[in-house]
Short mmCIF file of C-alpha atoms in Angstrom, two decimals:
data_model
loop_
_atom_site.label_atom_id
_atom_site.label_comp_id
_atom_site.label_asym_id
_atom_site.label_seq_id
_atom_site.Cartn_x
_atom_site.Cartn_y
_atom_site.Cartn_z
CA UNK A 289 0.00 0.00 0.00
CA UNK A 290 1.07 3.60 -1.11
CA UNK A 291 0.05 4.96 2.75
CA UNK A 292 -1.51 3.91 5.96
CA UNK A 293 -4.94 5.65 4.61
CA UNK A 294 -4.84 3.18 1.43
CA UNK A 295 -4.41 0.22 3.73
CA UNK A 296 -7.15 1.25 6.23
CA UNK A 297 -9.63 1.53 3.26
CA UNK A 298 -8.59 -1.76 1.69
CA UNK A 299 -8.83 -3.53 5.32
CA UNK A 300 -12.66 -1.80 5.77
CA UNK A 301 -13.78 -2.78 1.96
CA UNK A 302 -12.48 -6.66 2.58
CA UNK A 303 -12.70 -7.12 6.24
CA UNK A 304 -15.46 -10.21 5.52
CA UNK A 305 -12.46 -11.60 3.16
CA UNK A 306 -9.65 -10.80 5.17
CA UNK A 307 -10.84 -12.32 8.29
CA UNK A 308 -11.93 -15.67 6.68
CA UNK A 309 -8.30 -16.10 4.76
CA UNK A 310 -7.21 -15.61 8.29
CA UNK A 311 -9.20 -18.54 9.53
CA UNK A 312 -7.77 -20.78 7.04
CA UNK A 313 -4.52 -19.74 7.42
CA UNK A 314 -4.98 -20.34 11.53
CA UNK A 315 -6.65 -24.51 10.67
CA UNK A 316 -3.55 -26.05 11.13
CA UNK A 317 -3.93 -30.16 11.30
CA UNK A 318 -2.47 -31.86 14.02
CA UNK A 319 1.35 -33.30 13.41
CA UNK A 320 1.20 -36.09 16.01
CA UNK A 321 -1.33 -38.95 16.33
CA UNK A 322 -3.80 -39.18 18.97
CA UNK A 323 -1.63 -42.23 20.59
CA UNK A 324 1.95 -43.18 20.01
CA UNK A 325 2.48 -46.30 18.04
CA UNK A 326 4.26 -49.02 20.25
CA UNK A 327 7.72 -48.52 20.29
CA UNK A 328 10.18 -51.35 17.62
CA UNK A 329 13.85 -51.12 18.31
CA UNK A 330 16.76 -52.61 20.51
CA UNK A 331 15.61 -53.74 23.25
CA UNK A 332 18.17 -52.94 25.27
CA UNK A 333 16.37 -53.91 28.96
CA UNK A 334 16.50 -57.36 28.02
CA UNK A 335 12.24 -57.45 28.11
CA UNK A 336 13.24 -56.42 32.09
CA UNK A 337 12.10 -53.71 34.21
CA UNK A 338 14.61 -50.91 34.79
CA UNK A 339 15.31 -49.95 38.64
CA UNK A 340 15.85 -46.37 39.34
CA UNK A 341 19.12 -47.14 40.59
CA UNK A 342 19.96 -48.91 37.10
CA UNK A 343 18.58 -45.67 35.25
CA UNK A 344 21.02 -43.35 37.07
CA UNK A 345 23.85 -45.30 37.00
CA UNK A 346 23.20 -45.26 33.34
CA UNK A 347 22.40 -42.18 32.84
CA UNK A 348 23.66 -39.96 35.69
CA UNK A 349 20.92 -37.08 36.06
CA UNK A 350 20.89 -34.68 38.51
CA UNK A 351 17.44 -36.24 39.72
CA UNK A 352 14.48 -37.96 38.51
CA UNK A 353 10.87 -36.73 39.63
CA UNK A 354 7.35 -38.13 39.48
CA UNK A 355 4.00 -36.11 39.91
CA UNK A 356 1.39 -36.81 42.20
CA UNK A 357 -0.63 -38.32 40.04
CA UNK A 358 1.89 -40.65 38.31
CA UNK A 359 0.57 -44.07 39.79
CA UNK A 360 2.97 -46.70 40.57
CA UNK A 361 2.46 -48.86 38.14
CA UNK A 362 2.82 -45.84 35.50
CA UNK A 363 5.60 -44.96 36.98
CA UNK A 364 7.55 -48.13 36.13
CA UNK A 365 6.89 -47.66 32.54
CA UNK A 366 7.55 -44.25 32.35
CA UNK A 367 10.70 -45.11 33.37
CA UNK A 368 11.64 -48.66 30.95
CA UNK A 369 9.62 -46.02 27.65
CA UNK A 370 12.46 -43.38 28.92
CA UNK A 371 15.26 -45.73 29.58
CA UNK A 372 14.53 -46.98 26.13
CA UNK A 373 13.92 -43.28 23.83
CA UNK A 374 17.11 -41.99 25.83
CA UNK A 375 18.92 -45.20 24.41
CA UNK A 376 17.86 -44.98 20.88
CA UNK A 377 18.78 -41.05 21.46
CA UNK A 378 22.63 -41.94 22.18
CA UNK A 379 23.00 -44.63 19.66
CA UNK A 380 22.05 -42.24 17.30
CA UNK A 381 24.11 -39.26 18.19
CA UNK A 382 26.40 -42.13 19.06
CA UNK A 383 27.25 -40.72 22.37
CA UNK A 384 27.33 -42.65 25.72
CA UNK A 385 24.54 -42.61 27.40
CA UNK A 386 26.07 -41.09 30.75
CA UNK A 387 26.53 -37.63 27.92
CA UNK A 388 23.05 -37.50 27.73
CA UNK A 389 22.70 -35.89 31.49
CA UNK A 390 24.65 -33.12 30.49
CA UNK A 391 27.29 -33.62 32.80
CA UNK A 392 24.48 -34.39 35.69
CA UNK A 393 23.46 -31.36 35.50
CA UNK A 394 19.75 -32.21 33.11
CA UNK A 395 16.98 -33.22 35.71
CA UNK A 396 14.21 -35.33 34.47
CA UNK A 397 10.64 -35.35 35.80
CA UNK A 398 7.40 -37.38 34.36
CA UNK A 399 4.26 -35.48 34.77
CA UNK A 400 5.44 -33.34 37.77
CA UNK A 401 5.90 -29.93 36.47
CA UNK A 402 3.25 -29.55 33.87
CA UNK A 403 0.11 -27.85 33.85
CA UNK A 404 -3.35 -28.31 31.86
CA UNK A 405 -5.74 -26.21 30.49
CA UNK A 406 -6.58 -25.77 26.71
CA UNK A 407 -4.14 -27.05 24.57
CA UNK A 408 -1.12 -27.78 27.19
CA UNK A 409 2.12 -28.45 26.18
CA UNK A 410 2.91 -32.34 25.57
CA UNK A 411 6.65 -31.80 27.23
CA UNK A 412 8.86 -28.72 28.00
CA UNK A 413 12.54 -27.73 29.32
CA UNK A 414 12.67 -25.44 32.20
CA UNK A 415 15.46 -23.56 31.44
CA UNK A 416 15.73 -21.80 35.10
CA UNK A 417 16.03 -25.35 35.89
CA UNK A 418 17.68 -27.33 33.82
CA UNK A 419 14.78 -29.86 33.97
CA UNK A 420 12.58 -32.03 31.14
CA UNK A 421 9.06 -32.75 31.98
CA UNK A 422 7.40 -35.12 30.34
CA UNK A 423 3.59 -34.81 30.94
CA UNK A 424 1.45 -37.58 32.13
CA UNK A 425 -0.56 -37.78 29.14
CA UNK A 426 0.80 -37.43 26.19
CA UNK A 427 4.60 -36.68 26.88
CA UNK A 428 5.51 -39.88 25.37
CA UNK A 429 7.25 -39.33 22.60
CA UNK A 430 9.06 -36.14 23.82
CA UNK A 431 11.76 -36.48 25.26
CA UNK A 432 14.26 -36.07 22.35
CA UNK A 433 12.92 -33.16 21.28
CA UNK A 434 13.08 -31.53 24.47
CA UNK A 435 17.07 -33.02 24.83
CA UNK A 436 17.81 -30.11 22.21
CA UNK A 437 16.33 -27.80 24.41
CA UNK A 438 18.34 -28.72 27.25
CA UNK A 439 22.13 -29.11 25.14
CA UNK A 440 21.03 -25.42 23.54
CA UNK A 441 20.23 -24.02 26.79
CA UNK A 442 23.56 -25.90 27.82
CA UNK A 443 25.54 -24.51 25.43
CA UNK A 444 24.50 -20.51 26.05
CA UNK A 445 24.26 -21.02 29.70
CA UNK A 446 27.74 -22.13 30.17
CA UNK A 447 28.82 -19.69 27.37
CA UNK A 448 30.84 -22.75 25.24
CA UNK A 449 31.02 -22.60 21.75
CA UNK A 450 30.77 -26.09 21.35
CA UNK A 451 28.88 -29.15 23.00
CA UNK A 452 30.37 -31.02 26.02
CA UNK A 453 29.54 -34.40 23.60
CA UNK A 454 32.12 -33.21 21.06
CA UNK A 455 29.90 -31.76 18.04
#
């Protein structure tokens, strides 16, 4: 538009057509199914259940929470599911697994930290700190995703130019 005026009058003739090309434009479909498909890889737990003490000696994060409302029996697959993505995760970046805590300094927590509402977040990284939640419901599926969250936020926090896991 020549000037502000010429843009006002446009937006007042076409305001019907300009607000329903912004409703299209604002449909976007859902990327992830309503359920995760079962997981097909290594199994590297031997078909077992993973102990907590087994996870961190593994692994070696700062700490490991569970919400409230993670029942005991959910808790002992949310564990083997994350046992298992964060193993796929360092065979693929083929790091050891220990690199995947950061250091120790990445906390991990299943459904503790979340909140609800409309729409709520399916995982996040607390940057202030240094923690992944996982949600209850649907934060299966996650957990890599939010990993690159966590080695960014690493990476300016500690003001390196390159990654403790040597890329």
């Amino acid at each position: 538009f020549y000037d502000v005026k010429e843009a006002r009058d446009y937006r007042s003739a076409n305001l019907n057509e300009l607000e329903q090309s912004l409703a299209r434009l604002k449909e976007v479909p859902a990327i992830r199914a309503l359920q995760n498909e079962p997981r097909l890889g290594i199994d590297y737990r031997g078909n077992q259940n993973i102990t907590p003490q087994e996870f961190n000696d593994v692994f070696g994060f700062r700490g490991v929470e569970f919400g409230n409302w993670v029942e005991q029996g959910r808790r002992q697959s949310d564990l083997n599911e994350a046992y298992d993505a964060l193993m796929d995760l360092s065979k693929a970046l083929a790091l050891p697994p220990a690199a995947l805590s950061l250091n120790g300094e990445l906390g991990l927590a299943f459904g503790a930290r979340g909140r609800g509402g409309v729409d709520p977040a399916k995982a996040h990284y607390e940057a202030s700190h240094v923690v992944i939640n996982l949600t209850k419901e649907k934060g299966a599926g996650s957990l890599a995703h939010e990993w690159w969250h966590a080695l960014d936020n690493y990476l300016v926090r500690t003001n390196k130019p390159e990654s403790p896991l040597g890329f």
